Amino acid sequence: SAAAKQNYPMAQYNLALMLGIGRGGGRDETSMVTWLTRAAESGYDRAAAQLGRLYYEGLGVERNTATAARWFRGAALQGHAEAQYYLGSLMQKGEGIPRNLEQAHQWLEKAADQGHGPAAYQLGLTYEMGLGVAANAGRSLHYYRRAAEADHAQAMERLVQLYESGGMGVAPDPGMAQLWRLRLASQKAD
């Protein structure tokens, strides 16, 4: 608390998290948001990303996707993978921010390049459906595999479907379907 009051962004962020879960006392969402905001305004990317999620989901604050996008952008510009994913997703939908499929794609790629499974899965969908890019089965499969390797359950399910029945240039392969099915079951058991 003393370090947070002395404007150390990481301490402010940690204090906010403790207030949010009620560690050391009761939960205090108002103070949590205040400390997260102070840390984010000081340029702490994790605080900005967390604040973006709070505004996106309406947790402790009124849901506001425009404010969420602003905080996500700040963290994304600093290389925060989850913020890049959320910013790309919001841009893809035009939710809280003008729709821009090209920039959305770039942000999703940056997140996926850092091993962010949901971003890789979103890119798999993007290439499968041709959303702002030319539909490309090979690229789609590439991103589904990357997402699955990052333990993304929906990507694993998609690979099971593709290997069971074929499609998108994939020949049916019962062995690969079983491999991904087992990995998915193992993940769900954890």
CSV table of N, CA and C in Angstrom, one decimal, residues 57-144:
chain,number,residue,atom,x,y,z
A,57,GLU,N,-16.2,-6.2,-19.9
A,57,GLU,CA,-17.1,-7.2,-19.3
A,57,GLU,C,-18.1,-6.5,-18.3
A,58,GLY,N,-17.8,-5.2,-18.0
A,58,GLY,CA,-18.7,-4.6,-17.0
A,58,GLY,C,-18.5,-5.1,-15.6
A,59,LEU,N,-17.3,-5.3,-15.2
A,59,LEU,CA,-17.0,-5.8,-13.9
A,59,LEU,C,-16.5,-4.7,-13.0
A,60,GLY,N,-17.3,-4.3,-12.0
A,60,GLY,CA,-16.9,-3.2,-11.1
A,60,GLY,C,-17.1,-1.8,-11.7
A,61,VAL,N,-17.4,-1.8,-13.0
A,61,VAL,CA,-17.6,-0.5,-13.7
A,61,VAL,C,-18.8,-0.8,-14.7
A,62,GLU,N,-19.4,0.3,-15.2
A,62,GLU,CA,-20.4,0.1,-16.2
A,62,GLU,C,-19.7,-0.3,-17.5
A,63,ARG,N,-20.3,-1.3,-18.2
A,63,ARG,CA,-19.7,-1.8,-19.4
A,63,ARG,C,-19.7,-0.7,-20.5
A,64,ASN,N,-18.5,-0.5,-21.0
A,64,ASN,CA,-18.2,0.5,-22.0
A,64,ASN,C,-17.1,0.0,-23.0
A,65,THR,N,-17.5,-0.4,-24.2
A,65,THR,CA,-16.5,-1.0,-25.1
A,65,THR,C,-15.6,0.0,-25.7
A,66,ALA,N,-16.0,1.3,-25.8
A,66,ALA,CA,-15.2,2.3,-26.3
A,66,ALA,C,-14.0,2.6,-25.3
A,67,THR,N,-14.4,2.6,-24.0
A,67,THR,CA,-13.3,2.8,-23.0
A,67,THR,C,-12.5,1.6,-22.9
A,68,ALA,N,-13.0,0.4,-23.0
A,68,ALA,CA,-12.3,-0.8,-23.0
A,68,ALA,C,-11.3,-0.8,-24.2
A,69,ALA,N,-11.7,-0.4,-25.4
A,69,ALA,CA,-10.8,-0.3,-26.5
A,69,ALA,C,-9.7,0.6,-26.3
A,70,ARG,N,-9.9,1.7,-25.6
A,70,ARG,CA,-8.9,2.7,-25.4
A,70,ARG,C,-7.8,2.1,-24.5
A,71,TRP,N,-8.2,1.4,-23.4
A,71,TRP,CA,-7.3,0.8,-22.5
A,71,TRP,C,-6.5,-0.3,-23.2
A,72,PHE,N,-7.3,-1.1,-24.0
A,72,PHE,CA,-6.6,-2.2,-24.7
A,72,PHE,C,-5.6,-1.7,-25.7
A,73,ARG,N,-5.9,-0.6,-26.3
A,73,ARG,CA,-4.9,0.0,-27.3
A,73,ARG,C,-3.6,0.4,-26.6
A,74,GLY,N,-3.8,1.0,-25.4
A,74,GLY,CA,-2.6,1.4,-24.7
A,74,GLY,C,-1.7,0.2,-24.3
A,75,ALA,N,-2.3,-0.8,-23.9
A,75,ALA,CA,-1.5,-2.0,-23.5
A,75,ALA,C,-1.0,-2.7,-24.7
A,76,ALA,N,-1.8,-2.8,-25.8
A,76,ALA,CA,-1.4,-3.4,-27.0
A,76,ALA,C,-0.2,-2.8,-27.7
A,77,LEU,N,-0.2,-1.5,-27.6
A,77,LEU,CA,1.0,-0.7,-28.2
A,77,LEU,C,2.3,-1.1,-27.4
A,78,GLN,N,2.1,-1.5,-26.2
A,78,GLN,CA,3.3,-1.9,-25.4
A,78,GLN,C,3.6,-3.4,-25.6
A,79,GLY,N,2.9,-4.1,-26.4
A,79,GLY,CA,3.1,-5.5,-26.7
A,79,GLY,C,2.4,-6.5,-25.9
A,80,HIS,N,1.4,-6.1,-25.1
A,80,HIS,CA,0.6,-7.0,-24.3
A,80,HIS,C,-0.3,-7.9,-25.1
A,81,ALA,N,0.0,-9.2,-25.2
A,81,ALA,CA,-0.7,-10.1,-26.1
A,81,ALA,C,-2.2,-10.2,-25.9
A,82,GLU,N,-2.7,-10.3,-24.7
A,82,GLU,CA,-4.1,-10.3,-24.5
A,82,GLU,C,-4.8,-9.1,-24.9
A,83,ALA,N,-4.2,-7.9,-24.6
A,83,ALA,CA,-4.8,-6.6,-25.1
A,83,ALA,C,-4.8,-6.6,-26.6
A,84,GLN,N,-3.7,-7.1,-27.3
A,84,GLN,CA,-3.7,-7.1,-28.7
A,84,GLN,C,-4.9,-7.9,-29.3
A,85,TYR,N,-5.1,-9.1,-28.6
A,85,TYR,CA,-6.2,-9.9,-29.0
A,85,TYR,C,-7.6,-9.2,-28.9
A,86,TYR,N,-7.8,-8.6,-27.7
A,86,TYR,CA,-9.1,-8.0,-27.5
A,86,TYR,C,-9.2,-6.8,-28.4
A,87,LEU,N,-8.2,-6.0,-28.6
A,87,LEU,CA,-8.3,-4.9,-29.5
A,87,LEU,C,-8.6,-5.3,-30.9
A,88,GLY,N,-7.9,-6.4,-31.4
A,88,GLY,CA,-8.2,-6.9,-32.7
A,88,GLY,C,-9.6,-7.4,-32.9
A,89,SER,N,-10.1,-8.1,-31.8
A,89,SER,CA,-11.4,-8.6,-31.8
A,89,SER,C,-12.5,-7.5,-31.9
A,90,LEU,N,-12.2,-6.5,-31.1
A,90,LEU,CA,-13.2,-5.3,-31.1
A,90,LEU,C,-13.1,-4.6,-32.5
A,91,MET,N,-12.0,-4.5,-33.1
A,91,MET,CA,-11.9,-3.9,-34.4
A,91,MET,C,-12.5,-4.7,-35.4
A,92,GLN,N,-12.4,-6.0,-35.3
A,92,GLN,CA,-13.0,-6.9,-36.3
A,92,GLN,C,-14.6,-6.8,-36.3
A,93,LYS,N,-15.1,-6.6,-35.1
A,93,LYS,CA,-16.6,-6.4,-34.9
A,93,LYS,C,-17.0,-5.0,-35.1
A,94,GLY,N,-16.1,-4.0,-35.0
A,94,GLY,CA,-16.5,-2.6,-34.9
A,94,GLY,C,-17.3,-2.3,-33.6
A,95,GLU,N,-16.8,-2.9,-32.6
A,95,GLU,CA,-17.5,-2.8,-31.3
A,95,GLU,C,-16.7,-1.8,-30.4
A,96,GLY,N,-17.2,-0.6,-30.1
A,96,GLY,CA,-16.5,0.3,-29.3
A,96,GLY,C,-15.4,1.1,-30.0
A,97,ILE,N,-15.2,0.7,-31.3
A,97,ILE,CA,-14.1,1.3,-32.1
A,97,ILE,C,-14.5,1.1,-33.5
A,98,PRO,N,-14.1,2.0,-34.4
A,98,PRO,CA,-14.4,1.8,-35.8
A,98,PRO,C,-13.9,0.4,-36.4
A,99,ARG,N,-14.8,-0.2,-37.2
A,99,ARG,CA,-14.4,-1.5,-37.7
A,99,ARG,C,-13.3,-1.3,-38.7
A,100,ASN,N,-12.2,-2.1,-38.6
A,100,ASN,CA,-11.1,-2.0,-39.5
A,100,ASN,C,-10.5,-3.4,-39.5
A,101,LEU,N,-10.9,-4.2,-40.5
A,101,LEU,CA,-10.5,-5.6,-40.6
A,101,LEU,C,-9.0,-5.7,-40.8
A,102,GLU,N,-8.3,-4.8,-41.6
A,102,GLU,CA,-6.9,-4.9,-41.8
A,102,GLU,C,-6.1,-4.7,-40.5
A,103,GLN,N,-6.5,-3.7,-39.7
A,103,GLN,CA,-5.8,-3.5,-38.5
A,103,GLN,C,-6.1,-4.6,-37.5
A,104,ALA,N,-7.4,-5.0,-37.5
A,104,ALA,CA,-7.8,-6.1,-36.6
A,104,ALA,C,-6.9,-7.3,-36.8
A,105,HIS,N,-6.7,-7.6,-38.1
A,105,HIS,CA,-5.9,-8.8,-38.5
A,105,HIS,C,-4.4,-8.6,-38.0
A,106,GLN,N,-3.9,-7.4,-38.1
A,106,GLN,CA,-2.5,-7.1,-37.6
A,106,GLN,C,-2.4,-7.3,-36.1
A,107,TRP,N,-3.4,-6.8,-35.4
A,107,TRP,CA,-3.3,-7.0,-33.9
A,107,TRP,C,-3.5,-8.5,-33.5
A,108,LEU,N,-4.3,-9.2,-34.2
A,108,LEU,CA,-4.5,-10.6,-33.9
A,108,LEU,C,-3.2,-11.4,-34.2
A,109,GLU,N,-2.6,-11.0,-35.3
A,109,GLU,CA,-1.3,-11.7,-35.6
A,109,GLU,C,-0.2,-11.4,-34.6
A,110,LYS,N,-0.2,-10.2,-34.1
A,110,LYS,CA,0.8,-9.8,-33.1
A,110,LYS,C,0.6,-10.7,-31.8
A,111,ALA,N,-0.7,-10.8,-31.4
A,111,ALA,CA,-1.0,-11.6,-30.3
A,111,ALA,C,-0.6,-13.1,-30.5
A,112,ALA,N,-1.0,-13.6,-31.7
A,112,ALA,CA,-0.8,-15.0,-32.0
A,112,ALA,C,0.7,-15.3,-32.0
A,113,ASP,N,1.5,-14.3,-32.5
A,113,ASP,CA,2.9,-14.5,-32.6
A,113,ASP,C,3.6,-14.6,-31.2
A,114,GLN,N,2.8,-14.2,-30.2
A,114,GLN,CA,3.3,-14.4,-28.8
A,114,GLN,C,2.7,-15.6,-28.2
A,115,GLY,N,2.1,-16.5,-29.0
A,115,GLY,CA,1.6,-17.7,-28.4
A,115,GLY,C,0.2,-17.6,-27.8
A,116,HIS,N,-0.5,-16.5,-28.1
A,116,HIS,CA,-1.9,-16.3,-27.6
A,116,HIS,C,-2.9,-17.2,-28.3
A,117,GLY,N,-3.4,-18.3,-27.7
A,117,GLY,CA,-4.3,-19.2,-28.3
A,117,GLY,C,-5.5,-18.7,-28.9
A,118,PRO,N,-6.3,-17.8,-28.1
A,118,PRO,CA,-7.5,-17.3,-28.6
A,118,PRO,C,-7.3,-16.4,-29.9
A,119,ALA,N,-6.2,-15.7,-30.0
A,119,ALA,CA,-5.9,-14.9,-31.1
A,119,ALA,C,-5.6,-15.8,-32.3
A,120,ALA,N,-4.9,-16.9,-32.1
A,120,ALA,CA,-4.6,-17.8,-33.2
A,120,ALA,C,-5.9,-18.4,-33.7
A,121,TYR,N,-6.7,-18.8,-32.8
A,121,TYR,CA,-8.0,-19.4,-33.2
A,121,TYR,C,-8.9,-18.4,-34.0
A,122,GLN,N,-8.9,-17.1,-33.5
A,122,GLN,CA,-9.6,-16.1,-34.2
A,122,GLN,C,-9.1,-15.9,-35.7
A,123,LEU,N,-7.8,-16.0,-35.8
A,123,LEU,CA,-7.2,-16.0,-37.1
A,123,LEU,C,-7.6,-17.2,-38.0
A,124,GLY,N,-7.6,-18.3,-37.4
A,124,GLY,CA,-8.1,-19.5,-38.1
A,124,GLY,C,-9.5,-19.3,-38.6
A,125,LEU,N,-10.4,-18.8,-37.8
A,125,LEU,CA,-11.7,-18.5,-38.3
A,125,LEU,C,-11.7,-17.4,-39.4
A,126,THR,N,-10.9,-16.4,-39.2
A,126,THR,CA,-10.8,-15.3,-40.1
A,126,THR,C,-10.4,-15.8,-41.5
A,127,TYR,N,-9.4,-16.7,-41.6
A,127,TYR,CA,-9.0,-17.3,-42.9
A,127,TYR,C,-10.0,-18.3,-43.4
A,128,GLU,N,-10.7,-19.0,-42.5
A,128,GLU,CA,-11.7,-20.0,-43.0
A,128,GLU,C,-12.8,-19.3,-43.6
A,129,MET,N,-13.3,-18.2,-43.0
A,129,MET,CA,-14.5,-17.4,-43.5
A,129,MET,C,-14.1,-16.3,-44.5
A,130,GLY,N,-12.8,-16.0,-44.6
A,130,GLY,CA,-12.5,-14.9,-45.5
A,130,GLY,C,-12.9,-13.6,-45.0
A,131,LEU,N,-12.7,-13.4,-43.7
A,131,LEU,CA,-13.2,-12.1,-43.0
A,131,LEU,C,-12.1,-11.1,-43.1
A,132,GLY,N,-12.2,-10.2,-44.2
A,132,GLY,CA,-11.2,-9.2,-44.4
A,132,GLY,C,-9.9,-9.6,-45.0
A,133,VAL,N,-9.8,-10.9,-45.3
A,133,VAL,CA,-8.7,-11.5,-46.0
A,133,VAL,C,-9.3,-12.5,-47.0
A,134,ALA,N,-8.5,-12.9,-48.0
A,134,ALA,CA,-8.9,-13.9,-48.9
A,134,ALA,C,-9.0,-15.2,-48.1
A,135,ALA,N,-10.1,-16.0,-48.3
A,135,ALA,CA,-10.2,-17.3,-47.6
A,135,ALA,C,-9.0,-18.1,-48.0
A,136,ASN,N,-8.4,-18.8,-47.0
A,136,ASN,CA,-7.2,-19.6,-47.3
A,136,ASN,C,-7.2,-20.7,-46.3
A,137,ALA,N,-7.6,-21.9,-46.8
A,137,ALA,CA,-7.7,-23.1,-46.0
A,137,ALA,C,-6.3,-23.4,-45.3
A,138,GLY,N,-5.2,-23.3,-46.0
A,138,GLY,CA,-3.9,-23.6,-45.5
A,138,GLY,C,-3.6,-22.7,-44.3
A,139,ARG,N,-3.8,-21.4,-44.5
A,139,ARG,CA,-3.6,-20.4,-43.4
A,139,ARG,C,-4.5,-20.7,-42.2
A,140,SER,N,-5.7,-21.0,-42.5
A,140,SER,CA,-6.7,-21.3,-41.5
A,140,SER,C,-6.3,-22.5,-40.6
A,141,LEU,N,-5.9,-23.6,-41.3
A,141,LEU,CA,-5.4,-24.8,-40.6
A,141,LEU,C,-4.2,-24.5,-39.8
A,142,HIS,N,-3.3,-23.7,-40.3
A,142,HIS,CA,-2.0,-23.3,-39.6
A,142,HIS,C,-2.4,-22.6,-38.3
A,143,TYR,N,-3.3,-21.7,-38.3
A,143,TYR,CA,-3.7,-21.0,-37.1
A,143,TYR,C,-4.5,-21.9,-36.1
A,144,TYR,N,-5.3,-22.7,-36.7
A,144,TYR,CA,-6.0,-23.7,-35.8
A,144,TYR,C,-5.0,-24.5,-35.0
